[in-house]
Short mmCIF file of C-alpha atoms in Angstrom, two decimals:
data_model
loop_
_atom_site.label_atom_id
_atom_site.label_comp_id
_atom_site.label_asym_id
_atom_site.label_seq_id
_atom_site.Cartn_x
_atom_site.Cartn_y
_atom_site.Cartn_z
CA UNK A 198 0.00 0.00 0.00
CA UNK A 199 1.34 3.40 -0.98
CA UNK A 200 1.64 5.71 2.00
CA UNK A 201 3.91 8.71 2.44
CA UNK A 202 5.07 8.40 -1.16
CA UNK A 203 6.08 10.62 -4.07
CA UNK A 204 2.91 9.71 -5.98
CA UNK A 205 0.70 12.50 -4.70
CA UNK A 206 -0.33 13.68 -8.17
CA UNK A 207 -2.21 10.42 -8.64
CA UNK A 208 -4.28 10.74 -5.47
CA UNK A 209 -6.11 13.98 -4.65
CA UNK A 210 -6.58 15.13 -1.07
CA UNK A 211 -9.19 17.85 -0.79
CA UNK A 212 -8.75 20.56 1.85
CA UNK A 213 -10.70 20.63 4.06
CA UNK A 214 -11.27 16.89 4.41
CA UNK A 215 -14.92 16.10 3.75
CA UNK A 216 -17.02 14.07 6.19
CA UNK A 217 -20.52 12.65 6.63
CA UNK A 218 -22.31 12.84 9.98
CA UNK A 219 -25.11 11.03 11.78
CA UNK A 220 -26.05 12.58 15.12
CA UNK A 221 -28.39 11.46 17.89
CA UNK A 222 -31.90 12.91 17.72
CA UNK A 223 -32.31 15.97 19.91
CA UNK A 224 -34.82 14.04 22.03
CA UNK A 225 -32.04 11.65 23.09
CA UNK A 226 -29.94 14.39 24.66
CA UNK A 227 -26.26 15.06 24.15
CA UNK A 228 -24.18 12.06 23.05
CA UNK A 229 -21.46 10.87 25.41
CA UNK A 230 -19.20 9.55 22.68
CA UNK A 231 -18.01 10.35 19.19
CA UNK A 232 -17.22 7.60 16.69
CA UNK A 233 -14.95 8.52 13.78
CA UNK A 234 -15.08 6.04 10.88
CA UNK A 235 -12.07 5.78 8.55
CA UNK A 236 -12.58 4.08 5.15
CA UNK A 237 -10.42 1.54 3.41
CA UNK A 238 -8.68 2.03 0.08
CA UNK A 239 -11.23 2.75 -2.65
CA UNK A 240 -14.08 3.36 -0.19
CA UNK A 241 -15.62 6.66 0.84
CA UNK A 242 -17.37 8.17 3.83
CA UNK A 243 -20.89 7.23 2.73
CA UNK A 244 -19.97 3.54 2.47
CA UNK A 245 -20.39 3.22 6.23
CA UNK A 246 -24.10 3.92 5.82
CA UNK A 247 -24.43 1.85 2.63
CA UNK A 248 -22.89 -1.20 4.31
CA UNK A 249 -24.87 -1.06 7.52
CA UNK A 250 -22.29 0.29 9.96
CA UNK A 251 -24.36 3.33 10.89
CA UNK A 252 -27.46 1.18 11.39
CA UNK A 253 -25.53 -1.26 13.60
CA UNK A 254 -24.68 1.56 16.00
CA UNK A 255 -28.05 3.27 15.88
CA UNK A 256 -30.15 0.17 16.50
CA UNK A 257 -28.37 -0.38 19.82
CA UNK A 258 -29.43 3.04 21.11
CA UNK A 259 -25.87 3.89 22.08
CA UNK A 260 -25.08 7.41 23.23
CA UNK A 261 -22.84 8.17 20.27
CA UNK A 262 -22.68 10.57 17.37
CA UNK A 263 -21.05 9.26 14.20
CA UNK A 264 -18.82 10.95 11.67
CA UNK A 265 -17.19 9.28 8.67
CA UNK A 266 -14.12 10.99 7.26
CA UNK A 267 -13.35 11.03 3.55
CA UNK A 268 -9.81 10.01 4.49
CA UNK A 269 -8.68 8.68 1.11
CA UNK A 270 -5.19 7.52 0.25
CA UNK A 271 -4.15 10.96 -0.98
CA UNK A 272 -3.89 12.20 2.60
CA UNK A 273 -1.69 9.28 3.60
CA UNK A 274 0.52 9.72 0.53
CA UNK A 275 1.09 13.38 1.39
CA UNK A 276 1.69 12.72 5.07
CA UNK A 277 -1.16 15.11 5.95
CA UNK A 278 -3.66 12.55 7.23
CA UNK A 279 -3.35 13.22 11.01
CA UNK A 280 -3.34 16.99 10.57
CA UNK A 281 -6.35 17.10 8.26
CA UNK A 282 -8.38 14.63 10.33
CA UNK A 283 -7.68 16.64 13.48
CA UNK A 284 -8.34 20.04 11.91
CA UNK A 285 -11.28 19.24 9.66
CA UNK A 286 -13.13 16.38 11.38
CA UNK A 287 -12.19 15.56 14.98
CA UNK A 288 -11.49 19.09 16.18
CA UNK A 289 -14.78 20.64 15.03
CA UNK A 290 -16.71 17.70 16.47
CA UNK A 291 -14.98 17.82 19.86
CA UNK A 292 -16.41 21.26 20.62
CA UNK A 293 -19.67 19.44 21.40
CA UNK A 294 -18.04 18.17 24.59
CA UNK A 295 -17.87 14.41 24.06
CA UNK A 296 -16.56 12.37 26.97
CA UNK A 297 -14.85 9.86 24.66
CA UNK A 298 -13.62 9.70 21.07
CA UNK A 299 -13.28 6.32 19.34
CA UNK A 300 -11.79 5.59 15.91
CA UNK A 301 -13.06 2.68 13.82
CA UNK A 302 -11.53 1.82 10.45
CA UNK A 303 -10.87 -1.10 8.17
CA UNK A 304 -7.87 -2.09 6.03
CA UNK A 305 -6.16 1.23 5.16
CA UNK A 306 -8.52 2.92 7.61
CA UNK A 307 -7.48 0.39 10.25
CA UNK A 308 -3.91 1.55 9.77
CA UNK A 309 -5.30 5.08 9.94
CA UNK A 310 -6.70 4.51 13.43
CA UNK A 311 -3.20 3.59 14.60
CA UNK A 312 -1.57 6.44 12.65
CA UNK A 313 -3.84 8.99 14.24
CA UNK A 314 -3.68 7.54 17.74
CA UNK A 315 0.12 7.69 17.63
CA UNK A 316 0.15 11.28 16.39
CA UNK A 317 -2.71 12.60 18.57
CA UNK A 318 -2.76 10.29 21.56
CA UNK A 319 -4.54 12.76 23.83
CA UNK A 320 -7.46 13.03 21.37
CA UNK A 321 -8.36 9.33 21.32
CA UNK A 322 -10.01 7.13 23.94
CA UNK A 323 -9.85 3.95 21.90
CA UNK A 324 -9.55 2.40 18.47
CA UNK A 325 -11.15 -0.58 16.77
CA UNK A 326 -8.96 -1.62 13.85
CA UNK A 327 -10.72 -3.97 11.45
CA UNK A 328 -8.35 -6.09 9.37
CA UNK A 329 -5.78 -3.29 9.43
CA UNK A 330 -3.01 -3.04 6.90
CA UNK A 331 0.11 -3.10 9.10
CA UNK A 332 2.98 -3.28 6.66
CA UNK A 333 4.58 -5.13 3.79
CA UNK A 334 5.28 -8.84 3.71
CA UNK A 335 9.02 -8.56 4.35
CA UNK A 336 8.48 -6.76 7.65
CA UNK A 337 5.75 -9.17 8.71
CA UNK A 338 8.11 -12.06 7.93
CA UNK A 339 10.80 -10.40 10.07
CA UNK A 340 8.45 -10.00 13.01
CA UNK A 341 7.30 -13.60 12.78
CA UNK A 342 10.86 -14.90 12.42
CA UNK A 343 11.84 -13.12 15.64
CA UNK A 344 9.01 -14.73 17.57
CA UNK A 345 6.37 -12.02 17.36
CA UNK A 346 6.00 -8.42 18.40
CA UNK A 347 6.95 -8.96 22.04
CA UNK A 348 10.36 -10.37 21.02
CA UNK A 349 10.99 -8.14 18.03
CA UNK A 350 14.12 -6.00 18.10
CA UNK A 351 12.38 -2.67 17.64
CA UNK A 352 14.21 0.35 16.22
CA UNK A 353 14.50 3.64 18.15
CA UNK A 354 11.50 5.96 18.07
CA UNK A 355 11.31 8.44 15.20
CA UNK A 356 9.18 11.57 15.25
CA UNK A 357 8.83 12.30 11.53
CA UNK A 358 7.31 9.49 9.49
CA UNK A 359 8.61 8.85 5.97
CA UNK A 360 7.93 6.32 3.25
CA UNK A 361 10.95 4.35 4.48
CA UNK A 362 10.28 4.29 8.22
CA UNK A 363 6.54 4.50 8.88
CA UNK A 364 5.84 0.76 8.97
CA UNK A 365 8.56 0.02 11.51
CA UNK A 366 7.59 3.04 13.60
CA UNK A 367 3.96 1.96 13.73
CA UNK A 368 4.98 -1.50 14.94
CA UNK A 369 7.45 0.04 17.41
CA UNK A 370 4.67 2.24 18.79
CA UNK A 371 2.25 -0.69 19.07
CA UNK A 372 4.91 -2.66 20.93
CA UNK A 373 5.60 0.22 23.31
CA UNK A 374 1.91 0.85 24.03
CA UNK A 375 1.02 -2.80 24.61
CA UNK A 376 4.02 -3.11 26.97
CA UNK A 377 2.99 -0.02 28.91
CA UNK A 378 6.12 1.88 27.87
CA UNK A 379 4.21 4.70 26.15
CA UNK A 380 0.75 6.19 26.57
CA UNK A 381 -1.85 5.03 24.13
CA UNK A 382 -5.57 4.50 23.67
CA UNK A 383 -7.49 1.31 24.28
CA UNK A 384 -6.70 -0.99 21.36
CA UNK A 385 -9.22 -3.40 19.85
CA UNK A 386 -8.72 -5.58 16.78
CA UNK A 387 -11.05 -7.58 14.56
CA UNK A 388 -10.42 -9.70 11.47
CA UNK A 389 -11.54 -12.81 9.61
CA UNK A 390 -9.58 -16.05 9.63
CA UNK A 391 -9.34 -16.02 5.83
CA UNK A 392 -8.40 -12.35 5.58
CA UNK A 393 -5.45 -11.64 3.31
CA UNK A 394 -3.90 -9.53 6.10
CA UNK A 395 -4.39 -12.11 8.86
CA UNK A 396 -0.67 -12.98 9.08
CA UNK A 397 0.06 -9.43 10.19
CA UNK A 398 -3.01 -9.00 12.35
CA UNK A 399 -2.20 -12.19 14.27
CA UNK A 400 0.98 -10.52 15.49
CA UNK A 401 -0.97 -7.67 17.04
CA UNK A 402 -3.64 -9.97 18.44
CA UNK A 403 -0.97 -11.90 20.35
CA UNK A 404 -0.06 -8.87 22.49
CA UNK A 405 -3.51 -7.38 23.13
CA UNK A 406 -5.38 -7.89 26.41
CA UNK A 407 -7.87 -10.74 26.66
CA UNK A 408 -11.18 -9.77 25.10
CA UNK A 409 -9.70 -7.10 22.85
CA UNK A 410 -9.52 -9.28 19.71
CA UNK A 411 -12.53 -10.44 17.71
CA UNK A 412 -11.83 -13.32 15.31
CA UNK A 413 -14.45 -14.96 13.11
CA UNK A 414 -14.67 -16.96 9.91
CA UNK A 415 -14.55 -14.47 7.07
CA UNK A 416 -12.45 -12.63 4.53
CA UNK A 417 -11.42 -9.05 3.73
CA UNK A 418 -14.91 -7.71 3.09
CA UNK A 419 -17.70 -5.57 4.46
CA UNK A 420 -19.84 -8.56 5.47
CA UNK A 421 -17.12 -9.81 7.81
CA UNK A 422 -16.38 -6.34 9.15
CA UNK A 423 -20.05 -5.65 9.89
CA UNK A 424 -20.29 -8.84 11.96
CA UNK A 425 -17.12 -7.92 13.84
CA UNK A 426 -18.46 -4.42 14.46
CA UNK A 427 -21.58 -5.90 16.02
CA UNK A 428 -19.48 -7.93 18.44
CA UNK A 429 -17.45 -4.86 19.38
CA UNK A 430 -20.61 -2.81 19.94
CA UNK A 431 -21.92 -5.49 22.31
CA UNK A 432 -18.75 -6.44 24.22
CA UNK A 433 -16.11 -3.75 24.69
CA UNK A 434 -15.23 -0.74 26.79
CA UNK A 435 -17.03 1.32 24.17
CA UNK A 436 -20.21 -0.74 24.61
CA UNK A 437 -20.04 -0.24 28.39
CA UNK A 438 -19.15 3.45 28.48
CA UNK A 439 -21.18 4.85 25.58
CA UNK A 440 -24.67 4.12 26.85
#
């Protein structure tokens, strides 16, 4: 997947970043929580409504407003994704006084939840990464060969992400957060057993707390992700706190 690359002319990134919103009815009072949806490669903000994600949240009568960001690959390629999401989507929404902010994304958007949480840790209560893209095959092979994330010889922290270092830095950050060495949000993961990215996602699942991974039969598709979302909405810190 092309992120932080010199291919920006191929992938537009509108400023400000567009978003779609679904808020609680006024009769329900002010929502406790904000959910920010991040799309996968080739998807857009409205796909969360088309594929039933919005309905899954709303039918549970959770105290949550929903916003889906049009966070397409152009923002990742330019390295402007965290800034634009904060400035154009999360920041304007936070003025409503939410108690918690949760990020939910799949594939590229799953990586986006981690990207943003690393860059803006104080903004995020938790993330639910669905079948996240977590790096190229060579790096995943390296992690597995060394016995998993807990045993991986992680590089030093870097502040500025580049095309050459972002994958290792994301894994370094995940390792540090799951070991309690750095602050981070609550991390949840979901994926299907037949997902093309399962080899990478298994590495993260191995270091997450019990109950923070949802694994079902399924592939890299909306049907699987919708089922996983339902499980998260029923059994998670989000499900408990956002009522």
